[in-house]
Protein backbone atom coordinates (compact mmCIF):
# COMPACT_ATOMS: atom_id res chain seq x y z
CA UNK A 1 0.00 0.00 0.00
CA UNK A 2 1.26 3.45 -0.89
CA UNK A 3 1.15 4.82 2.64
CA UNK A 4 4.12 6.75 3.97
CA UNK A 5 3.71 5.47 7.54
CA UNK A 6 3.33 1.84 6.39
CA UNK A 7 6.61 2.34 4.50
CA UNK A 8 8.26 3.70 7.66
CA UNK A 9 7.08 0.64 9.63
CA UNK A 10 8.46 -1.68 6.93
CA UNK A 11 11.78 0.21 7.00
CA UNK A 12 11.44 1.38 3.39
CA UNK A 13 11.66 5.02 4.50
CA UNK A 14 14.11 5.92 7.26
CA UNK A 15 12.89 7.39 10.52
CA UNK A 16 14.15 8.18 14.00
CA UNK A 17 12.47 5.28 15.76
CA UNK A 18 11.91 5.62 19.49
CA UNK A 19 9.69 2.63 20.31
CA UNK A 20 8.21 -0.51 18.87
CA UNK A 21 6.22 -3.42 20.24
CA UNK A 22 4.09 -6.09 18.60
CA UNK A 23 1.34 -3.69 17.58
CA UNK A 24 2.61 -0.12 17.82
CA UNK A 25 5.49 1.99 16.57
CA UNK A 26 6.76 5.45 17.54
CA UNK A 27 9.18 7.80 15.79
CA UNK A 28 10.15 11.46 15.74
CA UNK A 29 7.99 13.74 13.62
CA UNK A 30 10.08 15.09 10.75
CA UNK A 31 8.70 18.59 11.37
CA UNK A 32 8.73 18.98 15.15
CA UNK A 33 6.56 21.56 16.88
CA UNK A 34 9.08 21.28 19.71
CA UNK A 35 12.13 19.03 19.95
CA UNK A 36 11.10 15.47 20.81
CA UNK A 37 7.72 15.72 18.99
CA UNK A 38 6.86 12.05 18.49
CA UNK A 39 4.22 10.15 16.53
CA UNK A 40 2.73 6.91 17.83
CA UNK A 41 1.05 4.73 15.21
CA UNK A 42 -0.57 1.30 15.00
CA UNK A 43 1.46 -1.09 12.85
CA UNK A 44 -1.71 -2.17 11.11
CA UNK A 45 -3.01 0.40 8.66
CA UNK A 46 -6.11 2.16 9.98
CA UNK A 47 -7.16 5.50 8.52
CA UNK A 48 -7.81 7.13 11.87
CA UNK A 49 -9.51 6.66 15.24
CA UNK A 50 -12.89 5.83 13.68
CA UNK A 51 -11.35 2.95 11.78
CA UNK A 52 -9.64 1.33 14.77
CA UNK A 53 -11.35 -1.63 16.45
CA UNK A 54 -12.05 -1.25 20.15
CA UNK A 55 -9.64 -4.04 21.08
CA UNK A 56 -6.70 -1.99 19.73
CA UNK A 57 -7.43 1.07 21.85
CA UNK A 58 -6.22 -0.03 25.27
CA UNK A 59 -2.84 -1.08 23.92
CA UNK A 60 -2.65 2.11 21.87
CA UNK A 61 -3.22 4.33 24.91
CA UNK A 62 -0.71 2.30 26.92
CA UNK A 63 1.92 2.81 24.22
CA UNK A 64 1.09 6.53 24.08
CA UNK A 65 1.48 6.85 27.84
CA UNK A 66 4.75 4.91 27.86
CA UNK A 67 6.28 6.96 25.04
CA UNK A 68 4.99 10.23 26.55
CA UNK A 69 6.78 9.50 29.82
CA UNK A 70 10.02 8.82 27.93
CA UNK A 71 9.60 11.99 25.84
CA UNK A 72 8.99 14.05 29.01
CA UNK A 73 12.16 12.73 30.63
CA UNK A 74 14.25 12.52 27.46
CA UNK A 75 13.86 16.15 26.44
CA UNK A 76 13.28 17.43 29.97
CA UNK A 77 9.81 18.71 29.06
CA UNK A 78 7.44 20.36 31.52
CA UNK A 79 4.34 18.78 29.90
CA UNK A 80 3.00 17.22 26.73
CA UNK A 81 0.06 17.81 24.44
CA UNK A 82 -1.38 14.65 22.95
CA UNK A 83 -3.24 15.30 19.74
CA UNK A 84 -4.90 13.17 17.10
CA UNK A 85 -6.27 14.74 13.95
CA UNK A 86 -9.09 12.70 12.45
CA UNK A 87 -10.17 13.48 8.86
CA UNK A 88 -8.77 16.22 6.68
CA UNK A 89 -11.13 18.89 8.06
CA UNK A 90 -9.39 18.33 11.39
CA UNK A 91 -5.96 18.71 9.82
CA UNK A 92 -5.20 15.03 9.17
CA UNK A 93 -2.72 14.94 6.31
CA UNK A 94 -1.32 11.41 6.58
CA UNK A 95 -4.21 8.95 6.37
CA UNK A 96 -2.66 6.36 8.69
CA UNK A 97 -3.84 6.77 12.30
CA UNK A 98 -1.29 8.65 14.39
CA UNK A 99 -1.14 10.40 17.72
CA UNK A 100 1.17 13.38 18.18
CA UNK A 101 3.06 13.67 21.45
CA UNK A 102 4.19 17.28 21.60
CA UNK A 103 6.56 18.13 24.44
CA UNK A 104 5.86 21.48 26.06
CA UNK A 105 8.23 23.77 27.88
CA UNK A 106 7.36 26.58 30.25
CA UNK A 107 7.14 29.77 28.23
CA UNK A 108 7.56 27.98 24.88
CA UNK A 109 5.08 30.49 23.49
CA UNK A 110 2.97 27.89 21.70
CA UNK A 111 -0.69 28.87 21.56
CA UNK A 112 -3.37 26.20 21.25
CA UNK A 113 -6.92 26.58 19.98
CA UNK A 114 -8.62 29.95 19.94
CA UNK A 115 -11.83 29.51 21.99
CA UNK A 116 -15.29 30.93 21.34
CA UNK A 117 -18.47 31.00 23.42
CA UNK A 118 -22.04 29.71 23.18
CA UNK A 119 -25.05 31.94 22.75
CA UNK A 120 -27.95 31.48 25.20
CA UNK A 121 -29.42 27.94 24.76
CA UNK A 122 -26.90 26.89 22.14
CA UNK A 123 -24.86 24.63 24.43
CA UNK A 124 -27.95 22.63 25.40
CA UNK A 125 -29.08 22.24 21.76
CA UNK A 126 -25.60 21.09 20.84
CA UNK A 127 -25.42 18.70 23.76
CA UNK A 128 -28.74 17.10 22.73
CA UNK A 129 -27.55 16.56 19.15
CA UNK A 130 -24.50 14.70 20.42
CA UNK A 131 -26.32 12.67 23.07
CA UNK A 132 -28.71 11.41 20.35
CA UNK A 133 -25.88 9.30 18.98
CA UNK A 134 -24.72 7.79 22.27
P1 LIG B 1 -1.12 15.16 10.53
O1 LIG B 1 -1.12 16.56 10.03
O2 LIG B 1 -1.64 14.16 9.49
O3 LIG B 1 -1.78 15.00 11.87
O4 LIG B 1 0.38 14.82 10.82
C1 LIG B 1 1.25 14.21 9.96
C2 LIG B 1 2.61 14.39 10.55
O5 LIG B 1 3.50 13.49 9.93
C3 LIG B 1 3.17 15.81 10.34
O6 LIG B 1 3.43 16.41 11.60
C4 LIG B 1 4.44 15.57 9.53
O7 LIG B 1 5.51 16.41 9.92
C5 LIG B 1 4.74 14.12 9.79
N1 LIG B 1 5.40 13.45 8.66
C6 LIG B 1 4.97 13.45 7.38
N2 LIG B 1 5.81 12.72 6.62
C7 LIG B 1 6.77 12.23 7.46
C8 LIG B 1 7.91 11.40 7.25
O8 LIG B 1 8.21 10.95 6.14
N3 LIG B 1 8.66 11.12 8.34
C9 LIG B 1 8.34 11.59 9.59
N4 LIG B 1 9.16 11.25 10.58
N5 LIG B 1 7.28 12.37 9.80
C10 LIG B 1 6.50 12.70 8.76
ZN1 LIG C 1 -0.45 3.01 6.47
XYZ file of N, CA, C and O and ligand atoms in Angstrom:
561
model
N 0.848 -1.197 0.000
C 0.000 0.000 0.000
C 0.885 1.250 0.000
O 1.924 1.277 0.642
N 0.442 2.257 -0.730
C 1.261 3.452 -0.892
C 0.999 4.431 0.262
O 0.484 5.512 0.063
N 1.373 3.988 1.452
C 1.150 4.817 2.637
C 2.507 5.085 3.275
O 3.264 4.153 3.557
N 2.792 6.356 3.503
C 4.122 6.748 3.970
C 4.440 6.133 5.349
O 5.578 5.716 5.598
N 3.449 6.034 6.209
C 3.709 5.470 7.541
C 3.855 3.945 7.479
O 4.658 3.373 8.222
N 3.118 3.292 6.584
C 3.333 1.844 6.386
C 4.754 1.602 5.888
O 5.414 0.646 6.310
N 5.231 2.476 5.013
C 6.606 2.343 4.498
C 7.623 2.541 5.617
O 8.651 1.861 5.664
N 7.362 3.474 6.511
C 8.258 3.703 7.657
C 8.290 2.442 8.529
O 9.366 1.981 8.923
N 7.141 1.859 8.804
C 7.078 0.644 9.631
C 7.874 -0.487 8.976
O 8.594 -1.219 9.648
N 7.760 -0.605 7.647
C 8.464 -1.677 6.927
C 9.947 -1.371 6.734
O 10.695 -2.185 6.194
N 10.374 -0.168 7.130
C 11.784 0.212 7.001
C 12.155 0.682 5.607
O 13.333 0.827 5.275
N 11.156 0.943 4.766
C 11.436 1.382 3.388
C 11.749 2.880 3.329
O 12.337 3.361 2.368
N 11.316 3.596 4.366
C 11.656 5.024 4.504
C 12.306 5.152 5.881
O 11.766 4.620 6.858
N 13.458 5.820 5.951
C 14.113 5.924 7.263
C 13.337 6.812 8.225
O 12.592 7.699 7.802
N 13.509 6.532 9.504
C 12.886 7.386 10.522
C 13.736 7.313 11.780
O 14.596 6.437 11.911
N 13.495 8.239 12.692
C 14.154 8.180 14.003
C 13.223 7.439 14.950
O 12.366 8.042 15.606
N 13.380 6.119 14.967
C 12.472 5.278 15.761
C 12.758 5.428 17.244
O 13.912 5.414 17.656
N 11.699 5.557 18.033
C 11.914 5.620 19.488
C 11.305 4.425 20.215
O 11.709 4.105 21.332
N 10.349 3.742 19.607
C 9.690 2.627 20.311
C 8.987 1.726 19.308
O 8.481 2.181 18.283
N 8.961 0.447 19.678
C 8.212 -0.512 18.869
C 7.820 -1.672 19.762
O 8.613 -2.127 20.585
N 6.583 -2.126 19.650
C 6.219 -3.415 20.239
C 5.457 -4.204 19.178
O 5.508 -3.852 17.989
N 4.740 -5.218 19.592
C 4.094 -6.091 18.600
C 3.117 -5.312 17.713
O 3.027 -5.541 16.513
N 2.425 -4.348 18.317
C 1.337 -3.687 17.582
C 1.542 -2.213 17.267
O 0.827 -1.668 16.432
N 2.474 -1.568 17.971
C 2.608 -0.119 17.823
C 4.046 0.290 17.556
O 4.978 -0.467 17.833
N 4.195 1.504 17.039
C 5.489 1.987 16.565
C 5.523 3.494 16.826
O 4.516 4.178 16.643
N 6.663 4.003 17.282
C 6.764 5.449 17.541
C 8.074 5.987 16.982
O 9.113 5.321 17.055
N 8.012 7.186 16.429
C 9.182 7.799 15.792
C 9.038 9.313 15.837
O 7.934 9.846 16.002
N 10.178 9.993 15.694
C 10.147 11.465 15.740
C 9.452 12.027 14.513
O 9.699 11.577 13.388
N 8.601 13.017 14.733
C 7.986 13.740 13.623
C 9.092 14.507 12.888
O 9.946 15.144 13.519
N 9.038 14.452 11.564
C 10.082 15.085 10.746
C 10.023 16.619 10.853
O 11.029 17.301 10.608
N 8.863 17.131 11.232
C 8.701 18.594 11.369
C 8.250 18.929 12.772
O 7.070 19.213 12.992
N 9.158 18.875 13.743
C 8.725 18.981 15.147
C 8.173 20.350 15.522
O 8.729 21.374 15.135
N 7.076 20.323 16.277
C 6.556 21.559 16.883
C 7.558 22.009 17.949
O 7.900 23.181 18.048
N 7.990 21.076 18.753
C 9.085 21.276 19.713
C 9.995 20.056 19.613
O 9.554 18.990 19.158
N 11.215 20.169 20.043
C 12.131 19.032 19.953
C 11.567 17.848 20.749
O 11.022 18.029 21.833
N 11.651 16.658 20.158
C 11.096 15.474 20.807
C 9.673 15.139 20.378
O 9.123 14.118 20.789
N 9.086 15.967 19.527
C 7.725 15.716 18.988
C 7.710 14.321 18.348
O 8.466 14.048 17.425
N 6.849 13.472 18.874
C 6.860 12.050 18.489
C 5.484 11.620 17.996
O 4.455 12.105 18.487
N 5.473 10.724 17.035
C 4.222 10.152 16.526
C 4.124 8.697 16.968
O 5.113 7.956 16.872
N 2.966 8.306 17.463
C 2.727 6.907 17.832
C 1.658 6.369 16.882
O 0.581 6.983 16.751
N 1.975 5.257 16.233
C 1.052 4.733 15.214
C 0.816 3.233 15.412
O 1.690 2.514 15.905
N -0.375 2.754 15.029
C -0.574 1.304 15.003
C 0.189 0.728 13.814
O 0.281 1.370 12.763
N 0.734 -0.472 13.966
C 1.458 -1.090 12.847
C 0.500 -1.489 11.730
O 0.862 -1.479 10.569
N -0.720 -1.827 12.118
C -1.713 -2.167 11.112
C -2.271 -0.863 10.549
O -2.447 0.100 11.297
N -2.520 -0.836 9.262
C -3.014 0.400 8.658
C -4.488 0.626 8.990
O -5.356 -0.111 8.533
N -4.749 1.662 9.773
C -6.108 2.157 9.979
C -6.079 3.611 9.569
O -5.092 4.311 9.834
N -7.157 4.112 8.999
C -7.158 5.498 8.524
C -7.053 6.477 9.690
O -6.268 7.421 9.668
N -7.859 6.249 10.698
C -7.812 7.128 11.867
C -8.573 6.471 13.021
O -8.871 5.273 12.957
N -8.882 7.230 14.045
C -9.509 6.658 15.244
C -10.794 5.894 14.925
O -11.078 4.851 15.504
N -11.582 6.419 13.985
C -12.888 5.825 13.684
C -12.758 4.443 13.063
O -13.681 3.639 13.097
N -11.624 4.186 12.502
C -11.347 2.951 11.775
C -10.757 1.874 12.695
O -10.657 0.716 12.307
N -10.359 2.272 13.889
C -9.640 1.332 14.774
C -10.621 0.509 15.608
O -11.499 1.069 16.264
N -10.465 -0.825 15.616
C -11.352 -1.635 16.455
C -11.075 -1.395 17.933
O -9.938 -1.086 18.319
N -12.122 -1.537 18.716
C -12.048 -1.252 20.150
C -10.901 -1.997 20.830
O -10.226 -1.450 21.696
N -10.660 -3.237 20.396
C -9.637 -4.043 21.082
C -8.215 -3.519 20.872
O -7.292 -3.946 21.540
N -8.030 -2.589 19.947
C -6.700 -1.986 19.733
C -6.469 -0.789 20.667
O -5.336 -0.359 20.853
N -7.546 -0.254 21.227
C -7.430 1.068 21.847
C -6.699 1.064 23.187
O -5.960 1.998 23.492
N -6.881 0.020 23.969
C -6.223 -0.028 25.272
C -4.701 -0.070 25.065
O -3.961 0.709 25.669
N -4.278 -0.962 24.194
C -2.837 -1.082 23.915
C -2.279 0.203 23.325
O -1.144 0.591 23.609
N -3.096 0.861 22.505
C -2.650 2.110 21.873
C -2.406 3.162 22.964
O -1.354 3.794 23.009
N -3.371 3.320 23.849
C -3.220 4.328 24.910
C -2.060 3.978 25.840
O -1.350 4.885 26.298
N -1.852 2.698 26.078
C -0.711 2.302 26.922
C 0.616 2.685 26.254
O 1.529 3.196 26.910
N 0.693 2.450 24.955
C 1.919 2.814 24.222
C 2.111 4.336 24.241
O 3.227 4.834 24.433
N 1.013 5.059 24.073
C 1.085 6.534 24.081
C 1.572 7.028 25.446
O 2.429 7.916 25.537
N 1.048 6.426 26.498
C 1.481 6.850 27.840
C 2.961 6.533 28.068
O 3.725 7.358 28.570
N 3.355 5.332 27.669
C 4.747 4.908 27.864
C 5.715 5.847 27.117
O 6.697 6.328 27.681
N 5.398 6.110 25.846
C 6.277 6.962 25.041
C 6.249 8.402 25.574
O 7.291 9.059 25.637
N 5.078 8.858 26.004
C 4.988 10.228 26.551
C 5.904 10.409 27.756
O 6.561 11.445 27.896
N 5.916 9.410 28.628
C 6.782 9.502 29.817
C 8.248 9.600 29.406
O 9.018 10.364 29.984
N 8.621 8.802 28.400
C 10.020 8.819 27.934
C 10.352 10.156 27.267
O 11.442 10.702 27.451
N 9.385 10.688 26.492
C 9.602 11.992 25.841
C 9.786 13.066 26.918
O 10.731 13.875 26.858
N 8.907 13.070 27.908
C 8.989 14.046 29.014
C 10.385 14.044 29.621
O 11.017 15.085 29.789
N 10.853 12.835 29.980
C 12.156 12.728 30.634
C 13.286 13.017 29.654
O 14.238 13.714 29.974
N 13.159 12.445 28.448
C 14.254 12.519 27.465
C 14.592 13.931 27.042
O 15.756 14.247 26.822
N 13.565 14.787 26.889
C 13.859 16.154 26.445
C 13.626 17.155 27.578
O 13.605 18.358 27.356
N 13.448 16.599 28.792
C 13.278 17.434 29.975
C 12.113 18.416 29.801
O 12.244 19.615 30.080
N 10.981 17.870 29.306
C 9.813 18.713 29.057
C 9.067 18.976 30.359
O 9.186 18.234 31.331
N 8.257 20.030 30.344
C 7.438 20.357 31.516
C 6.020 19.797 31.372
O 5.241 19.806 32.332
N 5.664 19.346 30.166
C 4.340 18.783 29.904
C 4.296 18.255 28.481
O 5.270 18.399 27.726
N 3.184 17.633 28.131
C 2.999 17.215 26.734
C 1.565 17.492 26.308
O 0.642 17.378 27.112
N 1.381 17.844 25.048
C 0.056 17.811 24.439
C -0.022 16.539 23.611
O 0.928 16.193 22.894
N -1.159 15.861 23.736
C -1.380 14.652 22.948
C -2.528 14.951 22.016
O -3.636 15.292 22.453
N -2.251 14.874 20.729
C -3.236 15.302 19.738
C -3.404 14.253 18.645
O -2.433 13.641 18.214
N -4.640 14.057 18.239
C -4.898 13.168 17.099
C -5.850 13.877 16.154
O -6.974 14.227 16.547
N -5.403 14.102 14.939
C -6.268 14.737 13.945
C -6.984 13.634 13.176
O -6.332 12.721 12.654
N -8.289 13.712 13.132
C -9.090 12.700 12.452
C -9.899 13.341 11.341
O -10.754 14.186 11.614
N -9.579 12.962 10.099
C -10.167 13.479 8.856
C -9.500 14.811 8.470
O -8.993 15.546 9.312
N -9.523 15.069 7.184
C -8.770 16.218 6.680
C -9.292 17.544 7.222
O -8.509 18.473 7.438
N -10.599 17.642 7.497
C -11.132 18.891 8.055
C -10.510 19.203 9.405
O -10.455 20.359 9.824
N -10.029 18.151 10.075
C -9.394 18.335 11.387
C -7.879 18.465 11.253
O -7.161 18.495 12.264
N -7.394 18.523 10.026
C -5.959 18.710 9.817
C -5.189 17.416 9.593
O -3.962 17.423 9.553
N -5.918 16.285 9.424
C -5.198 15.026 9.171
C -4.671 15.033 7.743
O -5.444 15.158 6.789
N -3.370 14.938 7.626
C -2.722 14.943 6.312
C -2.330 13.519 5.921
O -2.591 13.072 4.810
N -1.713 12.796 6.861
C -1.319 11.411 6.582
C -2.476 10.504 7.031
O -2.873 10.518 8.205
N -3.005 9.736 6.091
C -4.211 8.953 6.368
C -3.877 7.561 6.932
O -4.413 6.551 6.474
N -2.966 7.544 7.873
C -2.656 6.363 8.687
C -2.730 6.892 10.127
O -2.015 7.841 10.466
N -3.594 6.274 10.932
C -3.839 6.774 12.295
C -2.534 7.111 13.015
O -1.587 6.317 12.984
N -2.485 8.274 13.626
C -1.286 8.652 14.388
C -1.653 9.643 15.481
O -2.505 10.507 15.290
N -0.974 9.484 16.595
C -1.139 10.401 17.719
C 0.157 11.192 17.875
O 1.248 10.621 17.864
N 0.009 12.503 17.968
C 1.169 13.380 18.179
C 1.419 13.522 19.678
O 0.497 13.843 20.436
N 2.652 13.321 20.088
C 3.062 13.670 21.452
C 3.962 14.897 21.304
O 5.052 14.816 20.725
N 3.462 16.012 21.784
C 4.192 17.280 21.600
C 4.703 17.755 22.955
O 3.911 18.148 23.822
N 6.024 17.669 23.159
C 6.562 18.135 24.437
C 6.380 19.642 24.583
O 6.487 20.384 23.599
N 6.058 20.061 25.782
C 5.865 21.477 26.058
C 6.833 21.946 27.123
O 7.177 21.199 28.040
N 7.270 23.167 26.966
C 8.226 23.774 27.880
C 7.630 25.063 28.414
O 6.937 25.780 27.658
N 7.873 25.335 29.684
C 7.365 26.581 30.254
C 7.787 27.734 29.354
O 8.934 27.778 28.920
N 6.850 28.600 29.064
C 7.143 29.773 28.230
C 7.628 29.422 26.817
O 8.434 30.152 26.256
N 7.152 28.283 26.261
C 7.565 27.979 24.877
C 6.761 28.799 23.853
O 7.033 28.746 22.651
N 5.776 29.532 24.350
C 5.080 30.494 23.485
C 4.060 29.872 22.546
O 3.426 30.581 21.768
N 3.898 28.541 22.603
C 2.972 27.886 21.697
C 1.532 28.137 22.153
O 1.190 27.900 23.305
N 0.713 28.608 21.225
C -0.695 28.871 21.559
C -1.551 27.761 20.983
O -1.397 27.391 19.822
N -2.474 27.233 21.762
C -3.370 26.200 21.246
C -4.616 26.832 20.635
O -4.568 27.948 20.148
N -5.719 26.153 20.692
C -6.918 26.577 19.981
C -7.427 27.944 20.456
O -7.531 28.180 21.650
N -7.853 28.774 19.521
C -8.625 29.948 19.942
C -10.008 29.463 20.394
O -10.575 28.569 19.762
N -10.532 29.967 21.479
C -11.833 29.507 21.985
C -12.915 30.547 21.772
O -12.651 31.754 21.859
N -14.136 30.039 21.512
C -15.286 30.929 21.343
C -16.211 30.825 22.539
O -15.795 30.408 23.612
N -17.499 31.221 22.346
C -18.465 31.003 23.425
C -19.837 30.710 22.827
O -20.107 31.030 21.669
N -20.697 30.041 23.621
C -22.040 29.706 23.177
C -22.981 30.870 23.418
O -22.886 31.556 24.437
N -23.931 31.030 22.498
C -25.051 31.939 22.746
C -26.010 31.250 23.716
O -25.941 30.037 23.897
N -26.928 32.017 24.286
C -27.950 31.479 25.195
C -28.664 30.273 24.557
O -29.173 30.381 23.439
N -28.691 29.131 25.230
C -29.424 27.941 24.755
C -28.667 27.069 23.755
O -29.069 25.952 23.456
N -27.615 27.596 23.202
C -26.901 26.885 22.136
C -26.146 25.656 22.661
O -26.082 24.618 21.977
N -25.604 25.767 23.859
C -24.863 24.629 24.430
C -25.801 23.456 24.641
O -25.459 22.308 24.320
N -27.023 23.725 25.129
C -27.953 22.631 25.400
C -28.417 21.977 24.098
O -28.500 20.761 24.005
N -28.691 22.790 23.075
C -29.077 22.239 21.763
C -27.961 21.359 21.215
O -28.200 20.278 20.685
N -26.754 21.829 21.354
C -25.598 21.093 20.837
C -25.420 19.791 21.603
O -25.189 18.728 21.021
N -25.541 19.893 22.914
C -25.417 18.701 23.764
C -26.432 17.642 23.346
O -26.081 16.469 23.189
N -27.686 18.051 23.094
C -28.742 17.097 22.730
C -28.425 16.403 21.405
O -28.670 15.210 21.253
N -27.901 17.154 20.458
C -27.552 16.565 19.155
C -26.518 15.456 19.321
O -26.585 14.421 18.664
N -25.570 15.688 20.209
C -24.504 14.698 20.424
C -25.047 13.488 21.154
O -24.811 12.333 20.764
N -25.794 13.753 22.207
C -26.318 12.674 23.068
C -27.200 11.709 22.281
O -27.232 10.512 22.540
N -27.903 12.241 21.253
C -28.714 11.406 20.352
C -27.966 10.212 19.787
O -28.569 9.203 19.450
N -26.679 10.350 19.620
C -25.880 9.299 18.980
C -25.157 8.404 19.977
O -24.376 7.545 19.594
N -25.415 8.609 21.265
C -24.721 7.790 22.268
C -25.667 6.777 22.913
O -26.857 6.912 22.844
P -1.121 15.160 10.531
O -1.124 16.563 10.031
O -1.636 14.165 9.490
O -1.781 14.997 11.870
O 0.378 14.823 10.821
C 1.255 14.208 9.963
C 2.613 14.393 10.553
O 3.502 13.494 9.930
C 3.174 15.809 10.336
O 3.425 16.408 11.604
C 4.438 15.568 9.531
O 5.505 16.409 9.924
C 4.743 14.116 9.788
N 5.399 13.448 8.662
C 4.973 13.453 7.378
N 5.809 12.721 6.617
C 6.765 12.226 7.456
C 7.912 11.399 7.253
O 8.212 10.948 6.143
N 8.655 11.121 8.338
C 8.342 11.587 9.586
N 9.161 11.247 10.577
N 7.277 12.373 9.804
C 6.496 12.695 8.758
Zn -0.454 3.006 6.469
